[in-house]
Coordinates of C-alpha atoms and ligand atoms in Angstrom, one line a residue:
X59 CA 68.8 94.9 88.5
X60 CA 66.3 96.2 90.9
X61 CA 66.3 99.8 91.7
X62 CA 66.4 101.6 94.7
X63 CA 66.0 105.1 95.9
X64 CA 68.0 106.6 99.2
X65 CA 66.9 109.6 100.4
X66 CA 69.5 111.4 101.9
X67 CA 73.4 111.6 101.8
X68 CA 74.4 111.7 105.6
X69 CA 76.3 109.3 106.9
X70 CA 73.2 106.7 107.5
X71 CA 72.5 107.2 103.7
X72 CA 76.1 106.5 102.6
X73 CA 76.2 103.7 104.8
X74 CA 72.6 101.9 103.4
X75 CA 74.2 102.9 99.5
X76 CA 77.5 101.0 100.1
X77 CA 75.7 97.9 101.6
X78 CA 72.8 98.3 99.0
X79 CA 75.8 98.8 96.1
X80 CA 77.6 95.4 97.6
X81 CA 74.7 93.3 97.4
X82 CA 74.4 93.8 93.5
X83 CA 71.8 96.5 93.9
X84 CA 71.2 99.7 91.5
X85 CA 71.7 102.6 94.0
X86 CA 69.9 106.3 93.6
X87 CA 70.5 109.0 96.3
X88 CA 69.0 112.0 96.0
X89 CA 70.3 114.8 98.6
X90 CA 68.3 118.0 98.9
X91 CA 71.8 119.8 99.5
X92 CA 74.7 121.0 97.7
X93 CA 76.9 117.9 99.5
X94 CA 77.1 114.7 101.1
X95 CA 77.3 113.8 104.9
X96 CA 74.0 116.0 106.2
X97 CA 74.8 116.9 110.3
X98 CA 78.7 115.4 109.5
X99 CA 79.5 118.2 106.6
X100 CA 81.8 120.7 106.9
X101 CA 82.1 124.2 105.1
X102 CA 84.3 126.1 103.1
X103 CA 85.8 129.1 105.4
X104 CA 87.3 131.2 102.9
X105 CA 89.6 133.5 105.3
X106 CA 90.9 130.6 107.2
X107 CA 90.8 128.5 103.3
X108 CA 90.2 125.5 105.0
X109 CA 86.7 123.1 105.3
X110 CA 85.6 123.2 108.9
X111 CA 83.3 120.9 110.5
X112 CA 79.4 121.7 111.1
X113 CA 80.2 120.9 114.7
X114 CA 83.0 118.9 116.4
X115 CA 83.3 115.4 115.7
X116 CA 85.0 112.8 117.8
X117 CA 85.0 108.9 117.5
X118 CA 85.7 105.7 119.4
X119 CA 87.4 102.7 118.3
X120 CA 84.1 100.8 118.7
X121 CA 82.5 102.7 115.6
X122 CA 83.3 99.7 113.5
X123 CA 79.5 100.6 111.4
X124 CA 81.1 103.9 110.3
X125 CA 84.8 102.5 110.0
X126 CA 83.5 100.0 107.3
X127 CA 81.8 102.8 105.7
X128 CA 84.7 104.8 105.2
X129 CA 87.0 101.7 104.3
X130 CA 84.6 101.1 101.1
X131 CA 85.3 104.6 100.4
X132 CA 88.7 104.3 100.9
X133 CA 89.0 107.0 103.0
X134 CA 89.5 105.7 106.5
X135 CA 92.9 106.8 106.9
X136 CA 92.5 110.4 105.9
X137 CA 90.7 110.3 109.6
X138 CA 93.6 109.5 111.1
X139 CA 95.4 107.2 114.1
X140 CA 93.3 106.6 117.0
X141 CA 95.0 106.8 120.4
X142 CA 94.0 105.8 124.1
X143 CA 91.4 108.5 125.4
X144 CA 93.8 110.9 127.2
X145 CA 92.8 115.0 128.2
X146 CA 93.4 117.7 130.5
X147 CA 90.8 118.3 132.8
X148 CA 91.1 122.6 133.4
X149 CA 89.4 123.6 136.2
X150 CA 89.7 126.6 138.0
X151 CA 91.2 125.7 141.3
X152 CA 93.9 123.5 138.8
X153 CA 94.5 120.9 136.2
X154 CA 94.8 116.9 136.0
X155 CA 95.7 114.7 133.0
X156 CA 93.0 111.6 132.8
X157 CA 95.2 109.2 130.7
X158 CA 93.7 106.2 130.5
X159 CA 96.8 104.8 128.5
X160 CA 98.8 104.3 131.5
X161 CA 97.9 100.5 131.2
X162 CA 96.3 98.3 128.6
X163 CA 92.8 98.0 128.1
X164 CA 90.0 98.7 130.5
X165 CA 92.4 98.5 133.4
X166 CA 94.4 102.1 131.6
X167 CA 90.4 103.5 131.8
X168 CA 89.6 102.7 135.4
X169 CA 93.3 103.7 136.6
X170 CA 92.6 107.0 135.0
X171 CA 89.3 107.3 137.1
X172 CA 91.0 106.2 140.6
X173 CA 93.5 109.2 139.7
X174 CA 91.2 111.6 139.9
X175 CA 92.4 114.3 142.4
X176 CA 90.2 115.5 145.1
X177 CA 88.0 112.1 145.7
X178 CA 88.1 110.8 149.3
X179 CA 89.0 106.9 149.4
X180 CA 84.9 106.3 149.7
X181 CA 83.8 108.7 146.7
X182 CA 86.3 106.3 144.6
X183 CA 85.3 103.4 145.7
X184 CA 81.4 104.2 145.1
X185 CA 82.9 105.6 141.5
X186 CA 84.0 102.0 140.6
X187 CA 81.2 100.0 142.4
X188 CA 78.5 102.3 139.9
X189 CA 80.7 101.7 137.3
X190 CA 80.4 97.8 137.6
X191 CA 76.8 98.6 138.7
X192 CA 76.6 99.4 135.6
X193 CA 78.0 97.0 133.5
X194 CA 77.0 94.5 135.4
X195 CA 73.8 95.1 137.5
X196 CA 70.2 94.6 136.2
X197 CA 69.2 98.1 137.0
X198 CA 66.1 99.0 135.7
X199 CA 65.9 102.4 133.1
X200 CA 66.5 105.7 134.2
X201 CA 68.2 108.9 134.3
X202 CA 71.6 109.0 134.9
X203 CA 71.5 111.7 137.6
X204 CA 68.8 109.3 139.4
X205 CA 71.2 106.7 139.2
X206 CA 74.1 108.9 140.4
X207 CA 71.8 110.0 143.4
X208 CA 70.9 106.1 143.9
X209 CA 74.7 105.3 143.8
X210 CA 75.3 108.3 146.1
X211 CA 78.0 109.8 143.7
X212 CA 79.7 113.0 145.2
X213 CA 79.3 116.4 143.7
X214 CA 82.8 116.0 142.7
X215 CA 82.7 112.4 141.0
X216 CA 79.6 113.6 139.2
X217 CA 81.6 117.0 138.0
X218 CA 84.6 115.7 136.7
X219 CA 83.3 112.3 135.4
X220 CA 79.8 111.4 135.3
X221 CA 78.5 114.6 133.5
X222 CA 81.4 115.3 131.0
X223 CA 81.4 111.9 129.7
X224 CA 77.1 112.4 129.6
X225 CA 77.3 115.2 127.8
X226 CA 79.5 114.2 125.5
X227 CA 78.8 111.3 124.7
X228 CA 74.4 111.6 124.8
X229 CA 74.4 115.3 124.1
X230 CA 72.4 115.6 127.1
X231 CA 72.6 116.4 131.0
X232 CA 72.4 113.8 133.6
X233 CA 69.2 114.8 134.4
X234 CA 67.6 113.5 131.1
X235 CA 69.7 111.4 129.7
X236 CA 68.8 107.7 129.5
X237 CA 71.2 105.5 132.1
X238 CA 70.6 102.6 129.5
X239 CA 72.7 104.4 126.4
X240 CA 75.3 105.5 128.7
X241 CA 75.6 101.7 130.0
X242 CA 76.0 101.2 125.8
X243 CA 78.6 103.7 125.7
X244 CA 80.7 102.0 128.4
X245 CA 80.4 98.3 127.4
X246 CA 80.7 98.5 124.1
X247 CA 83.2 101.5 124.0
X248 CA 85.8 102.4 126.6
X249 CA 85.2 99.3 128.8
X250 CA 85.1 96.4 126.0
X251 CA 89.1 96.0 125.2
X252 CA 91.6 98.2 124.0
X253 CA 90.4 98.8 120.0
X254 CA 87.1 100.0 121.8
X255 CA 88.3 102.5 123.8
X256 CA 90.5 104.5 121.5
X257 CA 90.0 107.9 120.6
X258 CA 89.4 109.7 117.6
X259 CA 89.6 113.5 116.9
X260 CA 89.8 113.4 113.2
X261 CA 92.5 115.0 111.9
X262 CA 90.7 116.2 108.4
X263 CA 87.4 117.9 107.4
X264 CA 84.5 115.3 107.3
X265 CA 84.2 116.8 104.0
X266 CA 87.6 115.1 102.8
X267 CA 86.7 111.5 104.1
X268 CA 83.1 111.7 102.7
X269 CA 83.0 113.7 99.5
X270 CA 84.5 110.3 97.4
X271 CA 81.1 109.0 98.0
X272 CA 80.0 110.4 94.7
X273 CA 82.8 108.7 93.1
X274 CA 82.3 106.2 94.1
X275 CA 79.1 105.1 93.7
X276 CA 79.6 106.2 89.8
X277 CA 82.0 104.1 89.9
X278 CA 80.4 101.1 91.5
X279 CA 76.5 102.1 88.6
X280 CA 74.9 104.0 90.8
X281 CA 74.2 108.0 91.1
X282 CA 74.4 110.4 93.3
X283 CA 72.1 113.5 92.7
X284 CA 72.9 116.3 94.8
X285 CA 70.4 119.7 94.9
X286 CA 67.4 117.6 95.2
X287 CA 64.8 118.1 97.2
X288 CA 62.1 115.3 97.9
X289 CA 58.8 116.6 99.1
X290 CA 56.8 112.9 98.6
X291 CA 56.1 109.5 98.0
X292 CA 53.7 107.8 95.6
X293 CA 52.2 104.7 96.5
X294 CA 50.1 101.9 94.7
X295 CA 48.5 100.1 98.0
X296 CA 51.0 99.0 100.1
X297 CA 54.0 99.6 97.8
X298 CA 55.9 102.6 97.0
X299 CA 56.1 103.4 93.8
X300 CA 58.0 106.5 92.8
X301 CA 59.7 109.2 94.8
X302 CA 58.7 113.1 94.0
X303 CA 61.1 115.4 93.5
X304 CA 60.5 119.5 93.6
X305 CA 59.4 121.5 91.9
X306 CA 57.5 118.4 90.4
X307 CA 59.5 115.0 89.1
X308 CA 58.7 111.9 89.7
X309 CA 61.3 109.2 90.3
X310 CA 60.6 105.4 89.7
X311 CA 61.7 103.5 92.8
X312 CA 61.3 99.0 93.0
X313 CA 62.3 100.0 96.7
X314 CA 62.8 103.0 98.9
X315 CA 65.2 103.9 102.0
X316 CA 64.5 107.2 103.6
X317 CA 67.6 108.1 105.4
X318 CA 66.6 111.1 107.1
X319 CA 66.3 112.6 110.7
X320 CA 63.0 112.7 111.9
X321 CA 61.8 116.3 111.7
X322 CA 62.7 116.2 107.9
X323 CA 61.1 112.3 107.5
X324 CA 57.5 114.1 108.7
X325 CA 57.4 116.5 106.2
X326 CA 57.6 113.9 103.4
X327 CA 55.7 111.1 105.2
X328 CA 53.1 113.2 107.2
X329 CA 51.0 110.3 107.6
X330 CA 54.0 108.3 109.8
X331 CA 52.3 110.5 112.5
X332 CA 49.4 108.0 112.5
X333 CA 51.5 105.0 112.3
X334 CA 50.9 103.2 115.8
X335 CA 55.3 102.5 115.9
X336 CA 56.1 105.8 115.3
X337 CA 53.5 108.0 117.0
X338 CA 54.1 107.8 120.3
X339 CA 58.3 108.6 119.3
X340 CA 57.2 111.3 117.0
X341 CA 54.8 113.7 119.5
X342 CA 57.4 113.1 122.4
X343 CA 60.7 113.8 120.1
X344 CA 63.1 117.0 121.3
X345 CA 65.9 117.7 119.4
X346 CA 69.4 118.7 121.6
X347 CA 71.6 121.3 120.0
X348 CA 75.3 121.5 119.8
X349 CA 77.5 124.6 120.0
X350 CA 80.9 124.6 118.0
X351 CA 83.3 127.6 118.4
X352 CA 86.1 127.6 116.3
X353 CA 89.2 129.9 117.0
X354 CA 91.9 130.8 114.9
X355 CA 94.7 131.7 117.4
X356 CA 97.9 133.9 116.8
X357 CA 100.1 131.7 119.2
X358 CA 99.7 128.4 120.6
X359 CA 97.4 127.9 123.4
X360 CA 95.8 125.2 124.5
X361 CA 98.3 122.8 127.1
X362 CA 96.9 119.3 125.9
X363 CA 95.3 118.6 122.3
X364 CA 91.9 118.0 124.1
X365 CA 91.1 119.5 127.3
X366 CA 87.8 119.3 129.6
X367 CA 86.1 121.8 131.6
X368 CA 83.4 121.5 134.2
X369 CA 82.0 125.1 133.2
X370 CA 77.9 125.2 131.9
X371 CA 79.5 127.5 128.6
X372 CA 82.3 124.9 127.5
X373 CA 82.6 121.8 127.8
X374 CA 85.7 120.5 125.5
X375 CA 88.0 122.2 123.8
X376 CA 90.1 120.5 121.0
X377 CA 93.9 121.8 118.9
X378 CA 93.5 121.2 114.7
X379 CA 96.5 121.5 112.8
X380 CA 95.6 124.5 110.3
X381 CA 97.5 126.8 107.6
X382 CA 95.7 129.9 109.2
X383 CA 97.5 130.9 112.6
X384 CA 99.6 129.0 114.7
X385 CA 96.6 127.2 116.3
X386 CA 93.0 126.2 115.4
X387 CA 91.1 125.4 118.5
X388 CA 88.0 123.9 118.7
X389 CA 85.4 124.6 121.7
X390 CA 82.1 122.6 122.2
X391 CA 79.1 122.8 124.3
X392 CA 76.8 120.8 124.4
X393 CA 73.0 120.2 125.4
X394 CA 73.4 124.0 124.7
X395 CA 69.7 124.9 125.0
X396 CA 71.0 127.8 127.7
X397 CA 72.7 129.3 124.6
X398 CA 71.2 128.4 121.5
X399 CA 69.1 131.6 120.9
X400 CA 71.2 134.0 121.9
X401 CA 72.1 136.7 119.4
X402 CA 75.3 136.1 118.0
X403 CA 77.4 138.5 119.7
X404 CA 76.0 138.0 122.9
X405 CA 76.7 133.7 122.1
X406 CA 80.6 134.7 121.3
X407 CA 81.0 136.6 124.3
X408 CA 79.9 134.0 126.6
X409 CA 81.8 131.4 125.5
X410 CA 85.5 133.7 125.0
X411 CA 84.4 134.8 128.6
X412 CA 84.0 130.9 129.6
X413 CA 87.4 130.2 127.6
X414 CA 89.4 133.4 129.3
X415 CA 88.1 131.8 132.8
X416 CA 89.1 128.4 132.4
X417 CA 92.4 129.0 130.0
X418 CA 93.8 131.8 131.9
X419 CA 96.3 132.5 129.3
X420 CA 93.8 133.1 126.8
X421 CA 92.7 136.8 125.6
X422 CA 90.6 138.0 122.3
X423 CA 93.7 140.0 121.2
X424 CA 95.0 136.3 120.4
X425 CA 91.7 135.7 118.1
X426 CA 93.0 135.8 114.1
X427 CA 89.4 134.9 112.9
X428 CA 86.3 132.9 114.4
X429 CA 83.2 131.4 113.2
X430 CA 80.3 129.9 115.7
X431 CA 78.5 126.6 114.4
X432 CA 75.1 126.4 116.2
X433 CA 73.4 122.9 115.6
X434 CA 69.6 123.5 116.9
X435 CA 68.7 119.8 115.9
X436 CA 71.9 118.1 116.3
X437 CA 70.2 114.9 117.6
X438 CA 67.3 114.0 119.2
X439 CA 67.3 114.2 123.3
X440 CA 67.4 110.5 124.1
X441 CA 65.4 110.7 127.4
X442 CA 64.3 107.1 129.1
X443 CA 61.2 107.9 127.8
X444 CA 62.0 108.9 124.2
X445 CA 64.5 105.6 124.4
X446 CA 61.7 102.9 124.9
X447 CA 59.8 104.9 121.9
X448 CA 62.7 104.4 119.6
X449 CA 61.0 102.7 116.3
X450 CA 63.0 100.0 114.3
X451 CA 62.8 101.6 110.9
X452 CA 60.1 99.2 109.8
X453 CA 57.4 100.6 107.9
X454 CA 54.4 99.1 107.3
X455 CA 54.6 99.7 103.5
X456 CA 56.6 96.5 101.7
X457 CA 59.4 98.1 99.9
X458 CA 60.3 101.5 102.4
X459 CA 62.4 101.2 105.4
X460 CA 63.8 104.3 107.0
X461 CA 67.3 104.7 108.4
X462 CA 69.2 107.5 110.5
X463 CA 70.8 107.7 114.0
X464 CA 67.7 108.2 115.4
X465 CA 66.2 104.6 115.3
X466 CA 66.7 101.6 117.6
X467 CA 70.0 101.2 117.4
X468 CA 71.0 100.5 120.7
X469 CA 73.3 103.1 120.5
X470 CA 73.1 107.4 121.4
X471 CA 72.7 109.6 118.2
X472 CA 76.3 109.0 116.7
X473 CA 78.2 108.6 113.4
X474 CA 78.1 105.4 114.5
X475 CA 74.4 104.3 114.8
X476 CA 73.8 106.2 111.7
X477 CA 76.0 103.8 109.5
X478 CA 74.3 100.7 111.7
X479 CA 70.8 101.9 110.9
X480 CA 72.0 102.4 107.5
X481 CA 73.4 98.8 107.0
X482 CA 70.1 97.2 109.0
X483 CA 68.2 99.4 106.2
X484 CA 69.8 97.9 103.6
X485 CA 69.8 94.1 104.8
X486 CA 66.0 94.6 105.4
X487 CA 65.4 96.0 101.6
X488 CA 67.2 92.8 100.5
X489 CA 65.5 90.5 103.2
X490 CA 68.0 89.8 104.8
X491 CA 66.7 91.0 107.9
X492 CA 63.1 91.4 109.6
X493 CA 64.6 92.6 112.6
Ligands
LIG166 C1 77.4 119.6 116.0 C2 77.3 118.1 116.0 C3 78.3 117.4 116.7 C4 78.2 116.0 116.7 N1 79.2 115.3 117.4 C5 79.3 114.0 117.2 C6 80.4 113.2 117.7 O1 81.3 113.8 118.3 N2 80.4 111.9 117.5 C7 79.4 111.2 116.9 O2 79.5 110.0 116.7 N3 78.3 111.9 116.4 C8 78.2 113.2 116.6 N4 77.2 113.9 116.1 C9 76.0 113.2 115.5 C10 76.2 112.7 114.1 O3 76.6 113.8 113.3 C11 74.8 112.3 113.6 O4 74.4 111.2 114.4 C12 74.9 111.7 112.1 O5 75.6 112.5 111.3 C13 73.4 111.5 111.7 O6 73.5 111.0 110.3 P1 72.1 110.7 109.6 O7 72.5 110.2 108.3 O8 71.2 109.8 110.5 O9 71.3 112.1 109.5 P2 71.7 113.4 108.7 O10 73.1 113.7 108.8 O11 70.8 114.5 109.2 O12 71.4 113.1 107.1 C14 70.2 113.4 106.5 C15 70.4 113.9 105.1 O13 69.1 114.0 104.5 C16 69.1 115.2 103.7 N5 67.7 115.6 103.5 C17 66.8 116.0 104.5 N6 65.6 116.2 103.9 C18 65.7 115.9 102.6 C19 64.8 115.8 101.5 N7 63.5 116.2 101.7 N8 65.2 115.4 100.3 C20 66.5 115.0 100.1 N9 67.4 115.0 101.1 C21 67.0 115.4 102.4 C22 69.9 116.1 104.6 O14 70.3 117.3 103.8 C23 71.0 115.3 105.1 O15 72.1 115.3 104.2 C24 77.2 115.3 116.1 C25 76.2 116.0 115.4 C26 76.3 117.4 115.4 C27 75.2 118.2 114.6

């Protein structure tokens, strides 16, 4: 049975394994950590005894890639039941509800938008003609704010739709992110049909759903070997041969995925630098970081499990059930460059100050415990740019193809066009696929 070495455990690792493992394959993963599922880990809090998330996670119905995954593992349900999007939007003149499971389908998501308090008749009519300009219009790439300013979207459109949903779902501001993913985010997710559109917040640790890979995979002949670093590849011509391991092994490989993010791939593979598909992608790349506050509250607090704010230190908030306190709440920011080298203290501050201003109700004496997640390379910043730079995962070696969310997917840097790349790595080490 031929052999073949993944690098790297996150979730576009675990998803090339499980498609490698079904096609009859032999299946080695070596992971440089201490556990599985890389930017989608969680860690042990010992005073809250609980696993908590290396940063938020929320997922659509349309992750069907990452679904799969988890169904292999048998784990799917531990995630829990997805539900039609629905939050509070705080702000500090008032609140609204956008519930787009009013109605069925795409009709419960645009009802939702024409609710939106504080739009004249014209601002939500231009709302819904940019929406199907969208979908529908062959508008060439750009930004999304120059699109917003071609559409003439209002200042208040743009605050309580356009940029939330940018930021959340690119991990970048309007002004930089690519118009083209968020057209991907819309067709394929809350405008397709109803499965599409629905909401996760998962209701475990990412930890719980993807630890069984291990298990698994020892159950299915392959390994996972955790703690272990790779720092090269050897090649004979254009094939790889083995994989180097520190401080200085040497693993046989008949074929190779590398399944991870980019700033990690150029250590090992300094010489994808001078590779004509990657070049270009690799000088231009920025990562975008993520902010993850997590509260431990005396009393309950938040009105609605998942509330939006239009304030630049938070941007979603999110109620966990927990053991520890009455409430575990969950505050995000993201494209949080304005905050992602601040000194600790000073980051805390900001964002209780940002919480106390938008939650009223809310005051530090209500803090149990806390713990700040920063995320300095949580993905890359998919500018237009950076998007028509995206390589495939193609190498020009015969038996290495890369994977990880990063790649031309089609899709923003998610869960879910990690566990594509993943499964498009694995059909391509099988041949199953040139594309
Ligand atoms: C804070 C935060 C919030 C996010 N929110 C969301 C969200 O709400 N929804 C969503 O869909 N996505 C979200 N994402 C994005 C999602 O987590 C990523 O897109 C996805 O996890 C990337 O998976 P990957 O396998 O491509 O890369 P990674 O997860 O980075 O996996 C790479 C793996 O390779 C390992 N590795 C690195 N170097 C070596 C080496 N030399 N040898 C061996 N192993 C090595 C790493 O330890 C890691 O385990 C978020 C990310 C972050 C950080």
């Amino acid at each position: 049975m031929p052999r073949v070495v993944v690098v790297g455990a996150g979730v576009a690792g675990i998803a090339a394994a499980v498609s490698l493992v079904r096609r009859g394959w032999e299946v080695l993963v070596l992971e440089a950590r201490s556990s599985v599922g890389g930017r989608a880990s969680s860690v042990w809090d010992a005073t809250a005894g609980e696993f908590v998330d290396c940063g938020q996670h929320v997922l659509l119905g349309a992750y069907t890639a990452f679904f799969a995954t988890l169904q292999a593992l048998g784990t799917r349900q531990l995630l829990g039941a997805e539900t039609p999007l629905r939050f509070l939007f705080c702000e500090e003149s008032g609140q609204f509800l956008f519930d787009a499971g009013r109605l069925p389908g795409r009709l419960g998501f645009v009802a939702a938008l024409w609710g939106i308090p504080g739009l004249s008749r014209w601002e939500r009519f231009r709302l819904l003609w940019a929406l199907r300009q969208i979908l529908t219009g062959k508008i060439p790439e750009m930004t999304v704010a120059e699109f917003l300013h071609r559409s003439r979207q209002g200042k208040r459109a743009s605050s309580t739709f356009w940029q939330p949903l940018t930021l959340a779902t690119l991990n970048a501001p309007p002004e930089e992110a690519a118009l083209s993913l968020l057209r991907t985010v819309l067709r394929e997710g809350f405008l397709r049909d109803a499965e599409a559109a629905r909401f996760l917040v998962p209701c475990r640790s990412l930890h719980e759903v993807l630890d069984p890979f291990g298990r698994w995979l020892a159950d299915h002949g392959g390994e996972l070997r955790l703690n272990t670093l790779v720092t090269g590849l050897e090649f004979e011509g254009s094939t790889v041969r083995a994989v180097r391991v520190s401080p200085d092994g040497k693993i046989p490989a008949d074929a190779v995925v590398l399944a991870l993010p980019p700033w990690s791939l150029v250590r090992i593979l300094p010489v994808l630098r001078r590779v004509p598909e990657y070049a270009g992608f690799l000088h231009t790349l920025r990562s975008s970081p993520i902010l993850t506050l997590y509260l431990w509250l005396r009393e309950p607090l938040l009105p609605a499990p998942v509330c939006a704010f239009a304030h630049p230190d938070l941007h979603w908030a999110f109620r966990h059930p927990t053991r520890f306190g009455a409430e575990k709440v969950s505050l995000v920011v993201s494209a949080a460059d304005h905050l992602r080298d601040l000194p600790y203290r000073q980051l805390l501050e900001r964002c209780l100050r940002a919480f106390a201003t938008v939650i009223p109700a809310f005051h530090p004496a209500l803090v149990l415990h806390q713990r700040v997640m920063v995320q300095r390379t949580a993905t890359a910043r998919l500018t237009p740019e950076l998007v028509a730079l995206r390589p495939s995962g193609k190498t020009p070696w015969d038996n290495l193809v890369l994977a990880g969310d990063w790649l031309q997917t089609g899709l923003p840097c998610t869960l879910e066009g990690a566990a594509r790349s993943g499964q498009v790595a694995a059909a391509r080490i099988v041949g199953e696929s040139d594309h």
